[in-house]
Every structure is written in structure tokens, then in C-alpha cells.
PDB file of C-alpha atoms and ligand atoms in Angstrom:
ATOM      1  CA  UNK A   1       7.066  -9.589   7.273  1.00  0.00           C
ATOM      2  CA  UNK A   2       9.296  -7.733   9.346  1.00  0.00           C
ATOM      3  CA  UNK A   3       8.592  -4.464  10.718  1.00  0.00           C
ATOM      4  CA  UNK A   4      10.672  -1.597  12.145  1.00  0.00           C
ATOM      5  CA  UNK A   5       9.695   1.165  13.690  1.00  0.00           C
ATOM      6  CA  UNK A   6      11.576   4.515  13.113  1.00  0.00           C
ATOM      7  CA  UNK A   7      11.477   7.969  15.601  1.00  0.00           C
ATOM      8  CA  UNK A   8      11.486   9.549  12.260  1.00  0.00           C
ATOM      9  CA  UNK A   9      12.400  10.031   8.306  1.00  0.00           C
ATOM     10  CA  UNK A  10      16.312  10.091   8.677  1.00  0.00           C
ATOM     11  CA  UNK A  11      16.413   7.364  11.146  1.00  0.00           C
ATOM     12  CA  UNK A  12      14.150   5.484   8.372  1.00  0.00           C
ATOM     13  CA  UNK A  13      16.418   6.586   5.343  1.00  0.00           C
ATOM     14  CA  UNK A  14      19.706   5.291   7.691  1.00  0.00           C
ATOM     15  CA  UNK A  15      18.024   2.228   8.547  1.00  0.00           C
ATOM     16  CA  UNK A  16      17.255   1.558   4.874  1.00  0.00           C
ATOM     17  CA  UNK A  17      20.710   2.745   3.479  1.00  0.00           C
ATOM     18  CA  UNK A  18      22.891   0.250   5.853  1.00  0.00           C
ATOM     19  CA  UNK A  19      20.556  -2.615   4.850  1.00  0.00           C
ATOM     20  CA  UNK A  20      21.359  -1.649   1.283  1.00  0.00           C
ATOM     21  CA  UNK A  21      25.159  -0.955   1.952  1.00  0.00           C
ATOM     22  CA  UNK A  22      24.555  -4.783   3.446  1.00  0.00           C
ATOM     23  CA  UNK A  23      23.536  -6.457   0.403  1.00  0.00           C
ATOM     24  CA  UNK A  24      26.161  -4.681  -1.950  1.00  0.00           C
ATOM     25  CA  UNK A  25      29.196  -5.780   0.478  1.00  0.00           C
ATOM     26  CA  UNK A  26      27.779  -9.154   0.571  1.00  0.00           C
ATOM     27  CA  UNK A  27      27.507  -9.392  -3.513  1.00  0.00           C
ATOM     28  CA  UNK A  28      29.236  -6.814  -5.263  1.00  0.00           C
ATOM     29  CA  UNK A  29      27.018  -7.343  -8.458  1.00  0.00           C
ATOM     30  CA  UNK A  30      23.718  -7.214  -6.669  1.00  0.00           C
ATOM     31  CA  UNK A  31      20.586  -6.474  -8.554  1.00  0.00           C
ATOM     32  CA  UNK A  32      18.564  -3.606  -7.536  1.00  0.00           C
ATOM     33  CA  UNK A  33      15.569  -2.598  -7.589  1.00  0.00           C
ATOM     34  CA  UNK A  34      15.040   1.262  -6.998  1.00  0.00           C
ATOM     35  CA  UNK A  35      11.852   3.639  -6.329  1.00  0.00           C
ATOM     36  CA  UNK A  36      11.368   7.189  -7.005  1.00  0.00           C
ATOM     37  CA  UNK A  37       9.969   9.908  -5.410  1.00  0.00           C
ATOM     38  CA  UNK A  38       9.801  11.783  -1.859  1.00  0.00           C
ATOM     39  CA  UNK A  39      10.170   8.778   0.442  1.00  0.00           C
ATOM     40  CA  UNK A  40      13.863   7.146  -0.837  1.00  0.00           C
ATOM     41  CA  UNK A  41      15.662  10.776  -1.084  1.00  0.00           C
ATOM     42  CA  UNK A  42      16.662  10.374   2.165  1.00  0.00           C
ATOM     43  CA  UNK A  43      18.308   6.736   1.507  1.00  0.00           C
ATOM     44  CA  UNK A  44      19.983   7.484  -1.811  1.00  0.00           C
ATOM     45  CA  UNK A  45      21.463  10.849   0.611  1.00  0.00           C
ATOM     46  CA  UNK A  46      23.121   8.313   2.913  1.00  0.00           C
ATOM     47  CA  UNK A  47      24.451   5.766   0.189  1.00  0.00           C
ATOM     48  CA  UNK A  48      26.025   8.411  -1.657  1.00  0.00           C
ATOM     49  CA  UNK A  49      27.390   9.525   1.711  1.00  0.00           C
ATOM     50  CA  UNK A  50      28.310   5.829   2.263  1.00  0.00           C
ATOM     51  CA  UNK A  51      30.049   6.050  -0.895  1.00  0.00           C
ATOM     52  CA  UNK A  52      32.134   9.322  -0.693  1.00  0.00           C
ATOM     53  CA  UNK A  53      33.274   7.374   2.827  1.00  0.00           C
ATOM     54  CA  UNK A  54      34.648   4.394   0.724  1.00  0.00           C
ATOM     55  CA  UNK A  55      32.013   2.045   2.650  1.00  0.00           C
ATOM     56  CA  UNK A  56      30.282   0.567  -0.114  1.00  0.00           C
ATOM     57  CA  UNK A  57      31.210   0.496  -3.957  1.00  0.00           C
ATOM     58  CA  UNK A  58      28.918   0.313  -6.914  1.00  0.00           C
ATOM     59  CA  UNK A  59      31.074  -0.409  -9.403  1.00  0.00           C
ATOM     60  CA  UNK A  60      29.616  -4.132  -9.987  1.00  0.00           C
ATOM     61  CA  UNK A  61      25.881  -2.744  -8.977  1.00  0.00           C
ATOM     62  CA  UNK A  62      22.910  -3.225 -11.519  1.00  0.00           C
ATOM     63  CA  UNK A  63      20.060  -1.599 -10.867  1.00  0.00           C
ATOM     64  CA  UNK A  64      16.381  -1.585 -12.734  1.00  0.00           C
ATOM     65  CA  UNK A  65      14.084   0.756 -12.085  1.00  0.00           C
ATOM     66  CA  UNK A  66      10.108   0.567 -11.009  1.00  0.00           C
ATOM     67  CA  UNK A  67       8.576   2.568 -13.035  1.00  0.00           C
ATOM     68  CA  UNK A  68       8.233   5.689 -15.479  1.00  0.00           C
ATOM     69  CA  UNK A  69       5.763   8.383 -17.092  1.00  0.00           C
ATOM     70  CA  UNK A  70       4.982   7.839 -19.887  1.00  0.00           C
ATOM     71  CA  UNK A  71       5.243  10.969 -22.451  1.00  0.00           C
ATOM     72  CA  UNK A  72       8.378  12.251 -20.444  1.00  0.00           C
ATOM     73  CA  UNK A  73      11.463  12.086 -22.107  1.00  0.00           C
ATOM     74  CA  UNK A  74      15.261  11.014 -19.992  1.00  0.00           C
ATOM     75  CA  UNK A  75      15.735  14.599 -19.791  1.00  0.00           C
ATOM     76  CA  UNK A  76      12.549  16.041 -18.704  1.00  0.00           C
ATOM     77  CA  UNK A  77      13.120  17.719 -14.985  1.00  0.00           C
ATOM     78  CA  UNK A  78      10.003  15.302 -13.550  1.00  0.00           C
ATOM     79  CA  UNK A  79      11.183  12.316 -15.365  1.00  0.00           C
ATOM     80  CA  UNK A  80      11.967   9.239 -13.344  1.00  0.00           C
ATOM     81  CA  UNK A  81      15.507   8.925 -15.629  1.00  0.00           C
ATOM     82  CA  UNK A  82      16.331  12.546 -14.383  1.00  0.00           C
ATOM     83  CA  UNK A  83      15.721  11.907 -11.185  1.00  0.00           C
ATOM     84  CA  UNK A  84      17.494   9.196 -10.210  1.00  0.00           C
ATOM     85  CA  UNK A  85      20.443  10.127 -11.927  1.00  0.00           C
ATOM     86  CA  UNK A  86      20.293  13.820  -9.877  1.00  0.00           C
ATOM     87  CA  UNK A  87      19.640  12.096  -6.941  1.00  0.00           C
ATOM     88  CA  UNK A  88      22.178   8.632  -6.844  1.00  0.00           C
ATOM     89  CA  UNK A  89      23.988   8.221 -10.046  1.00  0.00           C
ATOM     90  CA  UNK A  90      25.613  11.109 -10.898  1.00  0.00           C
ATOM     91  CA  UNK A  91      27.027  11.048  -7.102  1.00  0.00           C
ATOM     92  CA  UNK A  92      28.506   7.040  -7.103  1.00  0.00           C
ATOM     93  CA  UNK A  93      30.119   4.856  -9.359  1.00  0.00           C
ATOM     94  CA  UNK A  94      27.884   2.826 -11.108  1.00  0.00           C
ATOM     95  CA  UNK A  95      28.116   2.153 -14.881  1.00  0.00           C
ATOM     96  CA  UNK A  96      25.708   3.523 -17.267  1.00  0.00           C
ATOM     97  CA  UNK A  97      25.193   0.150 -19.026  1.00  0.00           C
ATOM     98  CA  UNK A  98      24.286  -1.051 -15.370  1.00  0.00           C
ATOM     99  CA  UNK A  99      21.443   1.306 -15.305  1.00  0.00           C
ATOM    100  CA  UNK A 100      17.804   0.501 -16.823  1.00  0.00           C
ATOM    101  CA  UNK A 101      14.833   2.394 -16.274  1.00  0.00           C
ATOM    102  CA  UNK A 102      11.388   1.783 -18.039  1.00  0.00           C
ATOM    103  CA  UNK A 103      11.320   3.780 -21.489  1.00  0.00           C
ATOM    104  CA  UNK A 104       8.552   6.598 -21.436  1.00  0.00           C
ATOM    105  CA  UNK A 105       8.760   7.275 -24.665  1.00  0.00           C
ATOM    106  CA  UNK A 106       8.119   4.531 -27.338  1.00  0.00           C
ATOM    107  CA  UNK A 107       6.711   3.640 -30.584  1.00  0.00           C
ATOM    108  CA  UNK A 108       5.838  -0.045 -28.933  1.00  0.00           C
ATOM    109  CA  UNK A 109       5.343  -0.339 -25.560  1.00  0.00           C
ATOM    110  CA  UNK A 110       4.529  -4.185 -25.635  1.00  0.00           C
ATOM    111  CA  UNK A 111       7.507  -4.820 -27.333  1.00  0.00           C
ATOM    112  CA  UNK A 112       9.431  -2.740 -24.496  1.00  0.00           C
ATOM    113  CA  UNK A 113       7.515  -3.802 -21.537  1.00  0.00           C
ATOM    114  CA  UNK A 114       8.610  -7.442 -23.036  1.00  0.00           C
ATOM    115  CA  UNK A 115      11.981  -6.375 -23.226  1.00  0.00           C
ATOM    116  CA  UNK A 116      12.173  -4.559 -19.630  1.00  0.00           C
ATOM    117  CA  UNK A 117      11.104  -8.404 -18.392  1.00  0.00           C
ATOM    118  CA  UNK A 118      13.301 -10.175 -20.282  1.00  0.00           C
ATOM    119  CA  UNK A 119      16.523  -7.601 -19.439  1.00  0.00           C
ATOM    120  CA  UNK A 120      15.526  -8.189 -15.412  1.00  0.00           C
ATOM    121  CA  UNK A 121      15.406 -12.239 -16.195  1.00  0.00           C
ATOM    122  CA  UNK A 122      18.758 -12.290 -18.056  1.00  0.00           C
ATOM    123  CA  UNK A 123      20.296 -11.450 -14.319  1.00  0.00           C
ATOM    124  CA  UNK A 124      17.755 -13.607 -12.553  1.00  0.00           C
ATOM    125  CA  UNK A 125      16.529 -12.281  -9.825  1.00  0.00           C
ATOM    126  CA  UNK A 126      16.196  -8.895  -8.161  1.00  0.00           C
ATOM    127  CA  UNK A 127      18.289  -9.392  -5.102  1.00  0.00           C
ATOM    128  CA  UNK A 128      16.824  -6.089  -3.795  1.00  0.00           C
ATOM    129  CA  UNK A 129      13.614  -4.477  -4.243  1.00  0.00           C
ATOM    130  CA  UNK A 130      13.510  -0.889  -2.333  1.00  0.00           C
ATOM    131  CA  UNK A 131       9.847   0.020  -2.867  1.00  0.00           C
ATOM    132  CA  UNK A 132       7.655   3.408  -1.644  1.00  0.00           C
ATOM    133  CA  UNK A 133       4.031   3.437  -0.921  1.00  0.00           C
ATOM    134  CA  UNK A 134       1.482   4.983  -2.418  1.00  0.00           C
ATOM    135  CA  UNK A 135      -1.499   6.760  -0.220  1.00  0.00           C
ATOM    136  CA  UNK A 136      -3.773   4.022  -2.089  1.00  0.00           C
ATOM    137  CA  UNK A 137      -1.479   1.264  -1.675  1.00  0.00           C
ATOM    138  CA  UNK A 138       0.114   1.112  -4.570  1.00  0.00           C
ATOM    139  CA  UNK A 139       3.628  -0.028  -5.181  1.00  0.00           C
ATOM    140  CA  UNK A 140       5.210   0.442  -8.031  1.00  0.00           C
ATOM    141  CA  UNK A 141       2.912   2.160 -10.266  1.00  0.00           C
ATOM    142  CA  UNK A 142       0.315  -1.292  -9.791  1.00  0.00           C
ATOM    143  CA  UNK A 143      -2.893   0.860  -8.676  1.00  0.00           C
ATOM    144  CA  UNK A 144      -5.930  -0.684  -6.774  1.00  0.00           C
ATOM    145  CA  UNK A 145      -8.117  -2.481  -9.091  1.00  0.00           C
ATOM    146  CA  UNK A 146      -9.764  -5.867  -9.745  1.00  0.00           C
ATOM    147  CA  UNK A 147      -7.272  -7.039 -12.071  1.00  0.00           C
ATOM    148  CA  UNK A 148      -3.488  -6.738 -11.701  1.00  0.00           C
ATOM    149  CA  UNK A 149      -1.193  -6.980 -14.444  1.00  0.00           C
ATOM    150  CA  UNK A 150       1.817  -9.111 -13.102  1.00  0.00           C
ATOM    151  CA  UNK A 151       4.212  -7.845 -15.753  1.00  0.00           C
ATOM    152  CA  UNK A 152       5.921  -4.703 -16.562  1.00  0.00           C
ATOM    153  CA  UNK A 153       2.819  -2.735 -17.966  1.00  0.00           C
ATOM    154  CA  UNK A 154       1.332   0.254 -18.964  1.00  0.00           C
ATOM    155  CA  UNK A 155      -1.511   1.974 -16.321  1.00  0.00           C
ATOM    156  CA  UNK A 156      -3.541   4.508 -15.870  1.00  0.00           C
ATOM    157  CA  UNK A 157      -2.350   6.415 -12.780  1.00  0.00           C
ATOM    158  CA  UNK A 158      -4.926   6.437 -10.244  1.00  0.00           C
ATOM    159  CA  UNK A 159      -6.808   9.850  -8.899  1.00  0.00           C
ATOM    160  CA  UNK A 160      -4.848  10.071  -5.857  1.00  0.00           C
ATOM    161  CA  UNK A 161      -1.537   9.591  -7.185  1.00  0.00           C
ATOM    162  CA  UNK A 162      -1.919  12.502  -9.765  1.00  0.00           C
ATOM    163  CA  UNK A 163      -2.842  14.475  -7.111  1.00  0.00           C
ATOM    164  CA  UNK A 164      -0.152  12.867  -4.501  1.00  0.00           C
ATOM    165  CA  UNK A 165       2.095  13.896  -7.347  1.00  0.00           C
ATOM    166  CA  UNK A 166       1.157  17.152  -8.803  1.00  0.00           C
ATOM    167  CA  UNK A 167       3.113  19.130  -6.155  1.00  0.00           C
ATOM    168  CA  UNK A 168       6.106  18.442  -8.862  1.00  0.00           C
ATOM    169  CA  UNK A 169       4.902  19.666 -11.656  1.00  0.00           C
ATOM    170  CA  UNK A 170       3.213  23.693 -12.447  1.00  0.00           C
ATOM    171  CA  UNK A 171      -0.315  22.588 -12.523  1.00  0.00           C
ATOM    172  CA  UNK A 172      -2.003  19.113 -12.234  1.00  0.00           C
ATOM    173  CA  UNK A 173      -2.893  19.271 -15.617  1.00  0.00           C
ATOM    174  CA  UNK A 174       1.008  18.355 -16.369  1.00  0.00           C
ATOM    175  CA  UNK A 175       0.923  15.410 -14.219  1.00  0.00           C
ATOM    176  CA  UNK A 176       1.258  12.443 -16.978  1.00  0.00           C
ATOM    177  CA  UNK A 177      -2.204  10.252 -16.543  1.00  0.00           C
ATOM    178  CA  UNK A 178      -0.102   6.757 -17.520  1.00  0.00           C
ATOM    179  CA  UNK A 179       3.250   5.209 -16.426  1.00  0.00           C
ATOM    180  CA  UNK A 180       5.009   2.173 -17.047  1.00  0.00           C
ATOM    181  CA  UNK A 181       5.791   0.130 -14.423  1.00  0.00           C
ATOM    182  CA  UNK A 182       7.281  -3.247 -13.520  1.00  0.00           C
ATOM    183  CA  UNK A 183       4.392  -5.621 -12.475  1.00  0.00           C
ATOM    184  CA  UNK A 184       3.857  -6.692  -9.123  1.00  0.00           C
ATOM    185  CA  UNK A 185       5.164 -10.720 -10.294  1.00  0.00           C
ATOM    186  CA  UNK A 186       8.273  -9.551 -10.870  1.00  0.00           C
ATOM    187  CA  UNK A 187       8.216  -7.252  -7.457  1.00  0.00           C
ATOM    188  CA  UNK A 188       7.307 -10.822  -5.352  1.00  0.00           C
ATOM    189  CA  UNK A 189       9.827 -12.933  -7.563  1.00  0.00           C
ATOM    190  CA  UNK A 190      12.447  -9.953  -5.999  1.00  0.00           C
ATOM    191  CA  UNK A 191      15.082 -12.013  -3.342  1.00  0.00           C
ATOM    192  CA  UNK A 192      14.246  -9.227  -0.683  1.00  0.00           C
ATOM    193  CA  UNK A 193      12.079  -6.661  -0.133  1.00  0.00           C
ATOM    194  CA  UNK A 194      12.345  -3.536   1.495  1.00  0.00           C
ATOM    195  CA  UNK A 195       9.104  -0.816   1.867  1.00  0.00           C
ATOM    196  CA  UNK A 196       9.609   2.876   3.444  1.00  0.00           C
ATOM    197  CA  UNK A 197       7.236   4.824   4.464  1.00  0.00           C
ATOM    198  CA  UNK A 198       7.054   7.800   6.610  1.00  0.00           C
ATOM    199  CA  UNK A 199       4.043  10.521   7.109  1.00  0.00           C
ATOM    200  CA  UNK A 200       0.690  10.811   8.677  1.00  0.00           C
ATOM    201  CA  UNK A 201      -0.645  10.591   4.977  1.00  0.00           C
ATOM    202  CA  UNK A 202       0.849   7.106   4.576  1.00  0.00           C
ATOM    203  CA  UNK A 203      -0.961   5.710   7.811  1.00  0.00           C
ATOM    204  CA  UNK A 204      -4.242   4.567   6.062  1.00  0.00           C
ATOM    205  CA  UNK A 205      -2.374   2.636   3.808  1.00  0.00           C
ATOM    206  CA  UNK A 206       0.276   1.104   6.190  1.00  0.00           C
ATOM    207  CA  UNK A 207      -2.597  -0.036   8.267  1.00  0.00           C
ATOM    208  CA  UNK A 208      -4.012  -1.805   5.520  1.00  0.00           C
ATOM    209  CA  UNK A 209      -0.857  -3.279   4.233  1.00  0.00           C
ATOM    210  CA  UNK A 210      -0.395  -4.695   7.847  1.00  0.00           C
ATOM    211  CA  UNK A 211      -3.895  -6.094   8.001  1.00  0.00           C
ATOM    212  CA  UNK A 212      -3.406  -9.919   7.387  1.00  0.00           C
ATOM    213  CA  UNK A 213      -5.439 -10.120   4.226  1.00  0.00           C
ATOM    214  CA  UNK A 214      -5.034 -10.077   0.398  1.00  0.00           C
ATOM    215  CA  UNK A 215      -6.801  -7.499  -1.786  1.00  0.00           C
ATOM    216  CA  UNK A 216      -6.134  -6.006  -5.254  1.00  0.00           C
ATOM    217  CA  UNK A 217      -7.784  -2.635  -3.639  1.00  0.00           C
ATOM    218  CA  UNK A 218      -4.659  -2.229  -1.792  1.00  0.00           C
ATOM    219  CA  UNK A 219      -1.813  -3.683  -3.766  1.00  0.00           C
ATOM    220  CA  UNK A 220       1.061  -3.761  -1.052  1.00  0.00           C
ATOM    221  CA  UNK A 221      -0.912  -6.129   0.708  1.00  0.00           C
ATOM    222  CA  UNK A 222       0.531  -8.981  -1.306  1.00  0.00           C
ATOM    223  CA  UNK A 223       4.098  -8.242  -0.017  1.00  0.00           C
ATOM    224  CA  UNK A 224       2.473 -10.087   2.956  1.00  0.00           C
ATOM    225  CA  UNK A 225       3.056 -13.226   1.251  1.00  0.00           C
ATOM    226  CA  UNK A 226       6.451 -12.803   0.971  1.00  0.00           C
ATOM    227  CA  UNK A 227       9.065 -14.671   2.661  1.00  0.00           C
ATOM    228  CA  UNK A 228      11.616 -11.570   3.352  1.00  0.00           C
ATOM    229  CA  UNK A 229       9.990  -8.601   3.048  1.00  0.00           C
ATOM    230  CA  UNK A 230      10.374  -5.773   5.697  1.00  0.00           C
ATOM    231  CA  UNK A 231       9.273  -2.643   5.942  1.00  0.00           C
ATOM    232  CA  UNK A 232      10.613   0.661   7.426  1.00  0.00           C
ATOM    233  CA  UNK A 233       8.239   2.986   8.648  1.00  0.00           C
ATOM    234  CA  UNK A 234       8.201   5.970  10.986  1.00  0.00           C
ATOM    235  CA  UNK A 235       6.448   6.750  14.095  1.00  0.00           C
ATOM    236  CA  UNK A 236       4.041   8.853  11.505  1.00  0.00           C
ATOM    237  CA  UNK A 237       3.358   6.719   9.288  1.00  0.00           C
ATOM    238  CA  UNK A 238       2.648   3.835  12.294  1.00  0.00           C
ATOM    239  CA  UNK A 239       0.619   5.963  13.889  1.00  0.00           C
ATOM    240  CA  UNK A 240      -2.857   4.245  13.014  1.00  0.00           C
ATOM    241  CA  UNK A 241      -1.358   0.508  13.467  1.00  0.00           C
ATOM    242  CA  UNK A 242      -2.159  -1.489  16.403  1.00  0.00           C
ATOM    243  CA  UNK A 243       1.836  -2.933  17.243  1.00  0.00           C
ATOM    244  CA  UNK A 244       0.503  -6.242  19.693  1.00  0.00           C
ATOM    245  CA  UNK A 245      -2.234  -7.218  16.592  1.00  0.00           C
ATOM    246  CA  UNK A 246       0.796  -6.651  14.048  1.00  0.00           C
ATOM    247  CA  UNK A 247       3.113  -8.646  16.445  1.00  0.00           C
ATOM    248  CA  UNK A 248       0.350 -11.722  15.218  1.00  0.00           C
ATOM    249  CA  UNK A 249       1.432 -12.017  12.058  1.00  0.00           C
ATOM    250  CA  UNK A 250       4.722  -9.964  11.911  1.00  0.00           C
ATOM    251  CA  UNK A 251       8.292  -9.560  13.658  1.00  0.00           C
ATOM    252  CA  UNK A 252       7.547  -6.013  15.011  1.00  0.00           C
ATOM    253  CA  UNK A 253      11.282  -3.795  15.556  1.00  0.00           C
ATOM    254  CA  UNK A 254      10.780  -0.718  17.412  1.00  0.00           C
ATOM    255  CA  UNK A 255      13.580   1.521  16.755  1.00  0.00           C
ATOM    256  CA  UNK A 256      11.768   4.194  19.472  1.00  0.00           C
TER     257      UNK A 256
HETATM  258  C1  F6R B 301       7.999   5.553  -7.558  1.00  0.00           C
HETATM  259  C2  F6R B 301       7.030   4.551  -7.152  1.00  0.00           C
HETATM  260  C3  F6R B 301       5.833   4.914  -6.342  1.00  0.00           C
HETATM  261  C4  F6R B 301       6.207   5.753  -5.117  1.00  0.00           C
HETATM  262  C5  F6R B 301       4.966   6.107  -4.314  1.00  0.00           C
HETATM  263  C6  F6R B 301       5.284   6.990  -3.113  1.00  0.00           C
HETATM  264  O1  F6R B 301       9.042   4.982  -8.289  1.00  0.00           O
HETATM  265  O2  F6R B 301       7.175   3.422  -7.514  1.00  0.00           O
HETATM  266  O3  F6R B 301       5.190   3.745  -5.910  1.00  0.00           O
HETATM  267  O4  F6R B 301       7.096   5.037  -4.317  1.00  0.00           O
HETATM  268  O5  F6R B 301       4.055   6.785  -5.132  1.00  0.00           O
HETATM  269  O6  F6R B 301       5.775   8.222  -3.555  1.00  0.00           O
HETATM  270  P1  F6R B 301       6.422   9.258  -2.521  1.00  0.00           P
HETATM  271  O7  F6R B 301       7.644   8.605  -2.019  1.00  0.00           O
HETATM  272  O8  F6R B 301       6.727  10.480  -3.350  1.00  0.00           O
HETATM  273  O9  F6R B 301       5.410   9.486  -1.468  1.00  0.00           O
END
């Protein structure tokens, strides 16, 4: 893996956003994959910025995303559909029938999940994969546990992430307890990967994504077995890694 090293959260979301800017100038129809969330705000700022500067143009862009809640419909305020399109695609020029996030409302959910697969292998690959981190290591929605579901799934969200994710909703008892989310096969089978994180509270899990072993109890360490993965973290979120044991196994970029 590659790793850079950011002062801090904007120099992280830049870093991010011209890698991204990158991949669309080099293949106009790209495939995306995008995360939701705290950590990418800051990236989907700069691309629309990018955008409004006529240095990158989405026209051709298709995008899929991770994951959803289920039991929120498109137009609930802490849906994943709302959000992305009040945070990147109401502000750039993709096309609607580009878009595709994970249904969280459905009368079959196998028959959906099925579908979300199929949809993704109709353009191939992902090209990109922009992923967050969760404080347990999860990516995606795929939460620690001894068994992994590869495919685009229904789970039940882990402890910590309803309460990493309460602080948008009234009371915790709104946070949805399941999501759908693309499995972690079709995250590795992405061309290139790219994980942000940034904050003290993502050190634990940064550390043990950056470890040199495999475990289901911490998902994102399987990104370490793939060939172009990198990931963008800041001085915060770095803060509990040892860089020269790092250096072992990874190409270490300090941005500092
Ligand atoms: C969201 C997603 C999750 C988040 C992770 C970190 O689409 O897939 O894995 O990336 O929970 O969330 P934040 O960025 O809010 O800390």
C-alpha cells in the first residue's frame, strides 16, 4: 500500500480530490466508487470546486455508491441518497442515470443486492474506490466478524458505528440498526483504492489496518492485499503508527 501523510483534514481532502480529478481526466467515463459520511466532505468540497473551475468534468462519470440504511427512504435528511446528492451532485454535472446508490427501502433485498452486483459488473470494474474508515475497521458497512459476506449485503451495524453515527440523528434510538452495503469482493476487485482518514479517534484502527496481517476483526486490513491501494491520512489519525515499521511493508509519503 501506499501511504501519505497529511498536516491535516484539508490537506487530506486536496490530496484526495486531485487524485480523483486524475482519474476522471485520464478516462472521462470512469467508474466510481463513493463513501459517505464526515471524512469525504472535505473531498467532494474541492471537486465541486474543481468543477466550478472547469478542471475536471463529470459529464461521462458513473458512480455507485457503498452503502445505505436500510428503512430510510432517498429523501430522508440522514439518508445516504440525500446526502450525496447535497453534498456532490446537485453541485456538478453528472447524469442522474449515472448515479446508483444501494436501495434502503425494498420488498426484496436479495433480489436488489443481486441487482446492485450485477449493475457494477455490467461496467466492469470500479476504476475508483474512495473508501472511509470506520473506528472498528470497517469499510463499507462490512463490520468485524468471523464471516464476511463478499457481496453487496445486508448487516447489522455494529455497536460502535451506531454510536459513531448517532451524532446525525435526534437520539440514538433513530440510528437505523442495518444497512446495505457493497461487499468487501467487489471493494478488492475495485482498479484503485483510495482510504481517508483523519482524527485521533481513527488512530486505533489505522494502526491496525497498517499492521501486516489479515483479520476479519478489522476489515480494512484486507486492502493490504491489494495491489494499488493508498491511503490518506492525517497527522491525527497517524498518530499511533510507527512510520520506519510501516516503511516494511508500505511506500510511506509524508506530506509534513
Ligand atoms: C459510508 C461508509 C462508512 C464510513 C465510515 C467512516 O459510506 O462506507 O464506512 O466511511 O463509517 O465514517 P465517517 O467518515 O463519518 O467517520
Amino acid at each position: 500500500m501506499k501511504v501519505i501523510i497529511t498536516n491535516d483534514y484539508d490537506e487530506m481532502s486536496k490530496t484526495a480530490a486531485e487524485i480523483i480529478k486524475e482519474q476522471i481526466n485520464k478516462k472521462a467515463n470512469s467508474v466510481l466508487g463513493l463513501a459517505t459520511g464526515s471524512t469525504p466532505l472535505g473531498t467532494y468540497r474541492e471537486l465541486i470546486k474543481m468543477y466550478k473551475n472547469g478542471e475536471v468534468d463529470f459529464s461521462y462519470v458513473i458512480t455507485f455508491n457503498l452503502d445505505e440504511y436500510v428503512g430510510l427512504p432517498d429523501d430522508h435528511p440522514q439518508s445516504y441518497h440525500y446526502f450525496m446528492y447535497e453534498n456532490l451532485f446537485n453541485h456538478i454535472n453528472i447524469k442522474k442515470e449515472n448515479i446508483h446508490i444501494p436501495k434502503g427501502i425494498s420488498d426484496d433485498f436479495d433480489r436488489d443486492c443481486k441487482l446492485y452486483d450485477e449493475a457494477i459488473e455490467k461496467f466492469g470494474e470500479i476504476d475508483l474506490q474512495l473508501l472511509g474508515l470506520g473506528v472498528n475497521g470497517h469499510i463499507g458497512f462490512n463490520e468485524p466478524d468471523d464471516y464476511i459476506n463478499t457481496k453487496t449485503h445486508i448487516v447489522d451495524l455494529a455497536e460502535e458505528t451506531i454510536n459513531a453515527n448517532k451524532r446525525f440523528f435526534k437520539s440514538i434510538d433513530e440510528v437505523p440498526r442495518k444497512a446495505v452495503t457493497m461487499g468487501l469482493g467487489t471493494i478488492m476487485k475495485s482498479k484503485k483504492i483510495l482510504l481517508l482518514a483523519s482524527g485521533k479517534n481513527k488512530a486505533k484502527a489505522i494502526k491496525e489496518t497498517l499492521n501486516g496481517y489479515l483479520t476479519t476483526d478489522v476489515p480494512s486490513t484486507v486492502l493490504s492485499l491489494h495491489p494499488d491501494a493508498t491511503i490518506i491520512i492525517d497527522k491525527d489519525a497517524a498518530s499511533l503508527i510507527d512510520v520506519e515499521k510501516v516503511k516494511e511493508n508500505d511506500d510511506v509519503v509524508l506530506k509534513l
